[in-house]
XYZ file of C-alpha atoms in Angstrom:
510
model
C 62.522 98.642 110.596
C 63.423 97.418 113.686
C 63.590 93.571 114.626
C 63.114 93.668 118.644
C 59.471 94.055 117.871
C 57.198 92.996 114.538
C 53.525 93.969 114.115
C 51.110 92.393 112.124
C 48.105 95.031 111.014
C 44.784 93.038 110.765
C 42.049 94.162 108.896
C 38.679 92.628 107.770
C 37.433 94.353 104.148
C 34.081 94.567 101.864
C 33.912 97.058 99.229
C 36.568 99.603 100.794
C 37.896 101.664 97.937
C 37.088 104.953 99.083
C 39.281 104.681 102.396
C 41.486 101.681 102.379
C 44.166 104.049 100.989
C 43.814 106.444 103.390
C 43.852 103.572 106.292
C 46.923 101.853 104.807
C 48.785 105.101 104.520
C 48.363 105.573 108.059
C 50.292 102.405 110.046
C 52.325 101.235 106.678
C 55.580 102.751 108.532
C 54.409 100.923 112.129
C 53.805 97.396 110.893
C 56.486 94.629 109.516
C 53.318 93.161 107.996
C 49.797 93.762 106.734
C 47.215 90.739 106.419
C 43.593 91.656 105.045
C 40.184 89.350 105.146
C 38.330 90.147 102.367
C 34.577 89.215 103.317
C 33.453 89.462 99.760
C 34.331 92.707 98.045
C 33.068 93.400 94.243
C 35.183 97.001 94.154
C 39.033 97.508 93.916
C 39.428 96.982 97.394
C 41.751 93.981 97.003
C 44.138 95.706 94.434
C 44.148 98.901 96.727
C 45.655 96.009 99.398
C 47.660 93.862 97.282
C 49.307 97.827 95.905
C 50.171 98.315 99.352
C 52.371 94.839 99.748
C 49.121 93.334 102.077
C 48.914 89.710 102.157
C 45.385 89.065 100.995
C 43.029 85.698 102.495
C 39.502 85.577 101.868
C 36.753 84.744 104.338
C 33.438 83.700 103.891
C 30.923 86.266 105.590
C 28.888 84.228 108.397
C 27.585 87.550 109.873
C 30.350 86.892 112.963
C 32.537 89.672 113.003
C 34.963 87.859 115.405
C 35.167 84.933 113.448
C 36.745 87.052 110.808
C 39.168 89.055 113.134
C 40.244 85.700 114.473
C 40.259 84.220 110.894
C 42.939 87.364 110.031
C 44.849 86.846 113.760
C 45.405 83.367 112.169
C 47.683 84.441 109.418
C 49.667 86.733 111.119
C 53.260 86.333 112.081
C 53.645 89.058 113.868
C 54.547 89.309 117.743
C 51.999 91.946 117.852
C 49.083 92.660 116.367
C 47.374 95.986 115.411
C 43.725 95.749 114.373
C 41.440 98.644 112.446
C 39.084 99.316 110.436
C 39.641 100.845 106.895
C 37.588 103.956 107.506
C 40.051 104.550 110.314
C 43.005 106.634 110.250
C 45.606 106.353 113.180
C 47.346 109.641 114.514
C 50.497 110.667 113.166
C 52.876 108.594 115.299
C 56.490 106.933 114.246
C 57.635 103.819 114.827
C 60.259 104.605 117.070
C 57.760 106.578 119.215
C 55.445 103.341 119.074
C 58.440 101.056 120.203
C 59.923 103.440 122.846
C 56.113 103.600 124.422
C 55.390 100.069 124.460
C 59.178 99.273 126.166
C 58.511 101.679 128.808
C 54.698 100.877 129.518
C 54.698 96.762 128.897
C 51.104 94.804 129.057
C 49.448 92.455 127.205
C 47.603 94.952 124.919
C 46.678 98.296 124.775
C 43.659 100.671 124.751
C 43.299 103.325 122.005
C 40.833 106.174 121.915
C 38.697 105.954 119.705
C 37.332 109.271 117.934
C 34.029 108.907 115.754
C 32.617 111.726 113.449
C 28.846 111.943 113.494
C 26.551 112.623 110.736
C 27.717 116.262 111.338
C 31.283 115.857 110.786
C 31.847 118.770 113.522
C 30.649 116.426 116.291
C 32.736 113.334 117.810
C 32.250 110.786 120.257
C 35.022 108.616 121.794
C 35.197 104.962 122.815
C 38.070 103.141 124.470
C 39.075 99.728 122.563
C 42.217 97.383 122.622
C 43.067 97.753 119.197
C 47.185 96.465 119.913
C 48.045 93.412 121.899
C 50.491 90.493 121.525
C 49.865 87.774 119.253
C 48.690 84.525 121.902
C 46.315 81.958 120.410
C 44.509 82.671 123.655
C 43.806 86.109 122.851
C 40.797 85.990 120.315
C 37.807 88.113 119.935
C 34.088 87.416 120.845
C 30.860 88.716 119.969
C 29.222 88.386 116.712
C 28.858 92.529 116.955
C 30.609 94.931 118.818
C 33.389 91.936 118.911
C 35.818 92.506 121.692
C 39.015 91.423 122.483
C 39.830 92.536 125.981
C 37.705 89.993 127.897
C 40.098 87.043 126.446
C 42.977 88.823 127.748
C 41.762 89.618 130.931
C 40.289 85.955 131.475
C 44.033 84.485 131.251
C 45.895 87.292 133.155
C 45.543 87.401 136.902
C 46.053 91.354 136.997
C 45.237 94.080 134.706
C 47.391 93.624 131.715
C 46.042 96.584 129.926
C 46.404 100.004 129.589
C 45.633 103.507 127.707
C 47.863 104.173 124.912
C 47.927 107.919 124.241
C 47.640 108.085 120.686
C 43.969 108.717 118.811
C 42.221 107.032 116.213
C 39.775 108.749 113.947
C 36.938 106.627 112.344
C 34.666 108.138 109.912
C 32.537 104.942 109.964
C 29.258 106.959 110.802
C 29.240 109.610 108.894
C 25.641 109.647 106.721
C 27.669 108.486 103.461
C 29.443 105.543 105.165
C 26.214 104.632 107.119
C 23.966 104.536 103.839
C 26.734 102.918 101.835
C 27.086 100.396 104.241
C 23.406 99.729 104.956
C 24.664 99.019 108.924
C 21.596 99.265 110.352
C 20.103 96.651 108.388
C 23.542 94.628 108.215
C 24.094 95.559 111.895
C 20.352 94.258 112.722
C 20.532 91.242 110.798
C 23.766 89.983 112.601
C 22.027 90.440 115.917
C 18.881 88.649 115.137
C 20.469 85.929 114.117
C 22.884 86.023 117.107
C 19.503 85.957 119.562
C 18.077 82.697 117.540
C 21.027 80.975 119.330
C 20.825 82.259 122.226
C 17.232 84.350 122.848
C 18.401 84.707 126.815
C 21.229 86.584 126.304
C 21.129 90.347 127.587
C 24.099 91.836 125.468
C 22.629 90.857 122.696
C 18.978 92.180 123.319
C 20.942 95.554 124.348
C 22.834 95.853 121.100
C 19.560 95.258 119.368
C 18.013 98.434 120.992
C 21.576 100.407 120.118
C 20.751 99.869 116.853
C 16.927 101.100 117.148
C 18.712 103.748 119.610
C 20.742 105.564 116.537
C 17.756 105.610 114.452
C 15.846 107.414 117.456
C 12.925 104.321 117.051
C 12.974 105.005 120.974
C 9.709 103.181 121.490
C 11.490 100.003 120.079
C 14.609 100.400 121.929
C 12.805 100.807 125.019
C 10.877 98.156 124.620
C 14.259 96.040 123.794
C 15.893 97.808 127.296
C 12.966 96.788 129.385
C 13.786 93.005 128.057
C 17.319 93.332 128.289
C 16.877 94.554 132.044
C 14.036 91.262 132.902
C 17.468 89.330 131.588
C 20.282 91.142 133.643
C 21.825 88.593 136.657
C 22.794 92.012 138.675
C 26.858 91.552 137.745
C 26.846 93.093 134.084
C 29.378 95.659 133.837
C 27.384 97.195 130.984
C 24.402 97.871 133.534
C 25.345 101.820 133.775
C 25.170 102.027 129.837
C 21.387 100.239 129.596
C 19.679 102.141 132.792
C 20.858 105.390 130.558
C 19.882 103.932 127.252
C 16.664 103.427 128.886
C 16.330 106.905 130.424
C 17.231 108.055 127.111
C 13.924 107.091 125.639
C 12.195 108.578 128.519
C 13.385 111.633 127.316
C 12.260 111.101 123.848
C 8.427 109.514 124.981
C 8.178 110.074 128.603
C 5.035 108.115 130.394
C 3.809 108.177 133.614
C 6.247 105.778 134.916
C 9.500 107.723 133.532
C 9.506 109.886 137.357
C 10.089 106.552 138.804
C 12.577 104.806 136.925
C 14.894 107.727 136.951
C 14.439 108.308 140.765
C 14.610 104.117 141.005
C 17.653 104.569 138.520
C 19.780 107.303 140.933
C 18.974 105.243 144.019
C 20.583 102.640 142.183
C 23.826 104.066 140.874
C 24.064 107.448 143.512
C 27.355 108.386 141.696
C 26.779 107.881 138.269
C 26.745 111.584 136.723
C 25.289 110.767 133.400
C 21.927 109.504 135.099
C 21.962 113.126 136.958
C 22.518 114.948 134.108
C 19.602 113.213 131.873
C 17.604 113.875 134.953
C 18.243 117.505 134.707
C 17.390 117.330 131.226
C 14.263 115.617 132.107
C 13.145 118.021 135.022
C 13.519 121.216 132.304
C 11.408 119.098 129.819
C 8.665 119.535 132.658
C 9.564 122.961 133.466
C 10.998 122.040 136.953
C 13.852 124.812 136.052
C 15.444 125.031 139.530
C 15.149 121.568 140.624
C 17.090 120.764 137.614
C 20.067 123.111 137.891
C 20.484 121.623 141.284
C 20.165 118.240 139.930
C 22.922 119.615 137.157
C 25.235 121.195 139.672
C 25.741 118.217 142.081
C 26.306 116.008 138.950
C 29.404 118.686 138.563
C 30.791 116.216 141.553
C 30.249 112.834 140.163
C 32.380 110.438 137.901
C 30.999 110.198 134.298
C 31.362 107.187 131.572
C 29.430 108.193 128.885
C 29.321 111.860 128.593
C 31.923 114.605 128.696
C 32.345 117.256 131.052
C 31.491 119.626 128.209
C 28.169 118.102 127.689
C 27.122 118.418 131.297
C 28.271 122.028 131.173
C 25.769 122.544 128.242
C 23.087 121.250 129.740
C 23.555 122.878 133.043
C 23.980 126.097 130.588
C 20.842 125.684 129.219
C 18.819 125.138 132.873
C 20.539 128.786 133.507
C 19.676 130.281 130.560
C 15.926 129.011 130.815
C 15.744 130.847 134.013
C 17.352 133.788 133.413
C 20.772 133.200 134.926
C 22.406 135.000 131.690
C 25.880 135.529 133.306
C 25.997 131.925 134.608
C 24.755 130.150 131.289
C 27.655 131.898 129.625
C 30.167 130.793 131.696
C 29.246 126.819 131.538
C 28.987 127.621 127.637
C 32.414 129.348 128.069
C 33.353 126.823 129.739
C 32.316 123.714 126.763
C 34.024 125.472 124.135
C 37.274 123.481 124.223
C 35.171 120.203 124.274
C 35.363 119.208 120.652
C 33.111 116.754 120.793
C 30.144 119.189 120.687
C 31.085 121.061 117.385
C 30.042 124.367 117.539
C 27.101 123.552 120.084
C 28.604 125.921 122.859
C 29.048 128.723 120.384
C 25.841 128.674 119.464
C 24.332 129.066 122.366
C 26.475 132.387 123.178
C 25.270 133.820 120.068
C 21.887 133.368 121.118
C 22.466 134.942 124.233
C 24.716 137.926 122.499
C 21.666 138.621 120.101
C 20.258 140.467 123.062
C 22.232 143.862 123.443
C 21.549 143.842 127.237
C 22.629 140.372 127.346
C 25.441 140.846 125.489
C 26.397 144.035 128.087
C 26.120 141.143 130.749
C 28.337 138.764 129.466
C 31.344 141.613 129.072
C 33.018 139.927 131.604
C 32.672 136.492 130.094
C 34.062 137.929 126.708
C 37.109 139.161 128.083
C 38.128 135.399 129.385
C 38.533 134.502 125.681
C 41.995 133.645 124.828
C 43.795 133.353 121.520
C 44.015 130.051 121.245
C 40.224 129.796 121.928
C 39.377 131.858 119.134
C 41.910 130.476 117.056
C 40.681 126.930 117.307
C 36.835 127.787 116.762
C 37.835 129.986 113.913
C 39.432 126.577 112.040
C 36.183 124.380 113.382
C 33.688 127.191 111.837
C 36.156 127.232 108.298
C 36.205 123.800 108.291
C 32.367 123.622 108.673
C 31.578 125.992 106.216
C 29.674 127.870 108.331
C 30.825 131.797 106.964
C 28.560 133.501 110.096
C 29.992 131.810 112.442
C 33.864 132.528 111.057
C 32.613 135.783 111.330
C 31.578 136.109 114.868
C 34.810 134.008 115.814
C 36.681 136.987 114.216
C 34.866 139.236 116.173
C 35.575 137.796 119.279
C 39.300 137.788 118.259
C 39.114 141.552 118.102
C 37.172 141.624 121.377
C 40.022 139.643 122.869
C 42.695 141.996 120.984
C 41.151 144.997 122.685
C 40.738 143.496 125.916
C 44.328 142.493 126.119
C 45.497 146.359 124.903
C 47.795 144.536 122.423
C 47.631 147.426 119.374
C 48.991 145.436 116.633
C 47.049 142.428 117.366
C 43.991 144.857 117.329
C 44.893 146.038 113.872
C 45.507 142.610 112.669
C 42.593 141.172 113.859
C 40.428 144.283 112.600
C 42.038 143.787 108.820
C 41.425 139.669 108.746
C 37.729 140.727 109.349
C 37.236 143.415 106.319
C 39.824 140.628 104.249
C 37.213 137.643 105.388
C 34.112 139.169 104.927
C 35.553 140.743 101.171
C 36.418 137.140 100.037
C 33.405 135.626 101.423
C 30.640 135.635 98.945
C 27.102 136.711 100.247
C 25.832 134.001 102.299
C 21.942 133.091 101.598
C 20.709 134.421 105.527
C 17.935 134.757 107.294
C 18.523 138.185 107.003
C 20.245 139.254 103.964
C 20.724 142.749 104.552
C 22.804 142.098 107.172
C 25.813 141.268 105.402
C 26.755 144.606 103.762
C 26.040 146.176 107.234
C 29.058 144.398 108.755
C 31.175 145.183 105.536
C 30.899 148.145 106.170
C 31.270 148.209 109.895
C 34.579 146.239 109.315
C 35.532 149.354 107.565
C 34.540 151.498 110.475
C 36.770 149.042 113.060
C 39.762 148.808 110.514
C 39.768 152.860 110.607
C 39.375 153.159 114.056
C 42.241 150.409 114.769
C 44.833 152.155 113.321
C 44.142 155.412 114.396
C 44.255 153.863 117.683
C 47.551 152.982 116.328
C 48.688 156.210 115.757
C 48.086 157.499 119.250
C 49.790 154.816 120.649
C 46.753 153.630 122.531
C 46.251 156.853 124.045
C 43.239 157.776 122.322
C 40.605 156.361 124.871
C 37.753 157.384 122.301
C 38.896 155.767 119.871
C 39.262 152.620 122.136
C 36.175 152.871 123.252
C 34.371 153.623 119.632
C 36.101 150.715 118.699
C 34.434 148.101 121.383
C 30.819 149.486 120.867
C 31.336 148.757 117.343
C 32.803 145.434 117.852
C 29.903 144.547 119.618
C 27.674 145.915 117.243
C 29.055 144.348 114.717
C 28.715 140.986 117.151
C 25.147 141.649 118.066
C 24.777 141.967 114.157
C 25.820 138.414 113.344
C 24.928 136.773 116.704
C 21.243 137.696 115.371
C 21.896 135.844 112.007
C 23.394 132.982 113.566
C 20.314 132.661 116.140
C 18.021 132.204 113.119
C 20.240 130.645 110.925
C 21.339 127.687 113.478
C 17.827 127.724 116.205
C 19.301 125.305 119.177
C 16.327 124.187 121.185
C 18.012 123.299 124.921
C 15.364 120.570 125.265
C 16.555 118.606 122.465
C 19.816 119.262 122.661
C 20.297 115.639 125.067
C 19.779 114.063 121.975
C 23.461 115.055 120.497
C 24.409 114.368 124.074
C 23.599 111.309 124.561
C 23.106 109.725 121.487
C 26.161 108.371 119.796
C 26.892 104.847 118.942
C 30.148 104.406 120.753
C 28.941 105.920 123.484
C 26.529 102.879 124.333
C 29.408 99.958 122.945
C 30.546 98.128 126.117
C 32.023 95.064 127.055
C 29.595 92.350 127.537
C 31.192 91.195 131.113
């Protein structure tokens, strides 16, 4: 371990059993020393810690988050100190790769990125949040909820003292299990309330309230908690962007007569804030103003964006095409999504509904070719992973599509035998349409055949090429038809996995 630098890990723990391990197992190799706050666990969380060398000190729980971070920052020794959560996981890094970055990119603390699973563990959203910086008494964390300490660092630094580290970490925090085990809404609620008996003026506090309400779509009680948190804004806020959209959010959800205005009064106000253009777009399809919101969608392509990701917008401005018939051009912006991971297989989805259409399908020929191998191959391990056999399938088919496209004969043969091995170790999935399932069994047949004896001519069998497209995308119209039925993606409420995500709204409260 080496002595130039030491790191302290900092944690704060109730009833953690089922991840501390994992957590631990993580940074063990980065840090010199790990110091846990127990709040008031009844589990084996504090023997999982104590097993893993931690130094354990017990707090008790005055619903103040930073009064226990700053409780652990007490006990550490440490020159640095690393704080997570135990159902976090940091990216595989080493410790000499941690030292070497910090030497050549010094500051005061760094910024990690955040990735969150959602309820569907296919779909992420990403906040940015010091989680590493040196060990001053200055430094300390505030905020009862959604504690943060980059505002005490900044406060006693003249310049920016912090930057982006590039490595990831994964929280699993709200997934349903972790959310119902934890009761956060209720905890999360409770905290707040209390919080706004102290001080009922205070804006950041009225705003995390309607977060809250936000992630349980109540949307008539978080825009009722917006409206008061906007009455209490002095105009310098840097969290203003993230409670106009909040606010537009639940427009979306229970538009009135007044919604027209507040977005127009909203884009007025913040001309180059993307995500208000692209909830507008959403909005104008909602009322069936199809054109006006493509072009509302397409300037947004232009704009800077804090809360969504270019993928998102692309989906949305997919679905405005699709909606009016721009087949060709929805594909493309859902071509286009597919390497945002954020949106799980949203993107896919969508091109299967299109592809259940053979003359759409015909259309998007051109779109089909762009697909690489390392497309497929990614969406192949997110459908596996999801357990979602149709969709492995059509991934498989696209492979083949690609395989073709590119002339490459054994990849076609390859790719033509994973589909007849895949669909004769995948049991029979309970579809839509049942029937549907020996019909591409034995089409994979049909494609193996025709594969190799493509073989055999050395690709000089054009027939045989050509038989073996129109029955890839047979087979493709086949299970894009299953897949249409078996995951129905309505474009107008498709904002809500946009746009609603909890890290999404977190935000300093400068």
């Amino acid at each position: 371990m080496s002595t130039t630098i030491t790191i302290s890990l900092c944690l704060i723990t109730k009833n953690e059993e089922h991840c501390l391990t994992r957590c631990l197992e993580s940074v063990r190799h980065l840090v010199d020393e790990i110091i846990i706050v127990d709040t008031g666990s009844t589990d084996a969380t504090v023997d999982i810690a104590t097993g893993h060398g931690a130094l354990v000190f017990y707090f008790h729980w005055t619903d103040d988050f930073a009064a226990a971070r700053n409780y652990a920052i007490s006990k550490a020794q440490g020159q640095w100190i690393l704080v997570l959560d135990a159902d976090e996981v940091l990216a595989p890094l080493s410790r000499h790769e941690l030292i070497s970055y910090m030497a050549q990119s010094p500051a005061e603390g760094y910024y990690f990125r955040i990735i969150s699973y959602l309820a569907d563990s296919n779909k992420t959203v990403t906040d940015y949040v010091v989680r590493l910086f040196k060990n001053k008494p200055v430094y300390r964390f505030s905020g009862s909820i959604h504690e943060q300490v980059a505002g005490s660092i900044q406060s006693h630094n003249s310049d920016n003292k912090l930057i982006l580290a590039p490595y990831p970490i994964y929280h699993y925090g709200y997934l349903e299990q972790e959310l119902a085990k934890k009761h956060k809404f209720e905890r999360n609620t409770a905290i707040i309330q209390k919080a706004l008996q102290k001080n009922p003026l205070d804006p950041f506090l009225h705003y995390s309230l309607a977060v809250e309400y936000l992630q349980r779509k109540d949307f008539g009680q978080a825009g009722l908690l917006l409206e008061k948190t906007l009455t209490l804004l002095h105009g310098v806020e840097g969290y203003i962007p993230q409670v106009l959209t909040a606010l537009l959010v639940t427009k979306l959800a229970a538009p009135d007569e007044h919604s027209e205005t507040l977005f127009c009064r909203a884009l007025q106000a913040l001309p180059e804030q993307g995500d208000l253009d692209c909830l507008y777009g959403v909005w104008l399809m909602q009322h069936n103003q199809i054109p006006e919101a493509i072009e509302v969608l397409e300037a947004a392509l232009s704009k800077k964006f804090d809360l969504i990701a270019p993928g998102q917008l692309q989906c949305c401005l997919g679905d405005g095409y699709f909606q009016a018939g721009l087949i060709v051009e929805a594909a493309e912006c859902y071509l286009a999504a597919l390497s945002e991971t954020t949106l799980g297989l949203y993107p896919l989805t969508r091109l299967l509904t299109l592809w259940c259409n053979r003359d759409y399908i015909q259309l998007c020929k051109p779109v089909l070719s762009r697909f690489t191998p390392g497309t497929t191959r990614d969406l192949l391990q997110r459908a596996q992973h999801a357990g979602q056999s149709d969709l492995a399938i059509a991934v498989i088919l696209l492979t083949v599509f690609e395989s073709i496209n590119a002339n490459d004969l054994p990849r076609i043969v390859s790719a033509c035998s994973t589909y007849v091995q895949y669909l004769a170790t995948t049991s029979p999935p309970q579809w839509v349409y049942p029937e549907v399932f020996p019909l591409l069994k034995q089409g994979g047949e049909q494609l193996l055949l025709q594969s190799r004896l493509l073989e055999l001519s050395g690709g000089h069998a054009a027939n045989a090429q050509q038989a073996l497209l129109a029955d890839t995308l047979q087979n493709l119209l086949l299970i894009s038809t299953v897949a249409q039925h078996s995951y129905p993606t309505d474009p107008l409420t498709f904002w809500e996995g946009v746009f609603i995500g909890e890290t999404r709204f977190d935000c300093q409260p400068n």
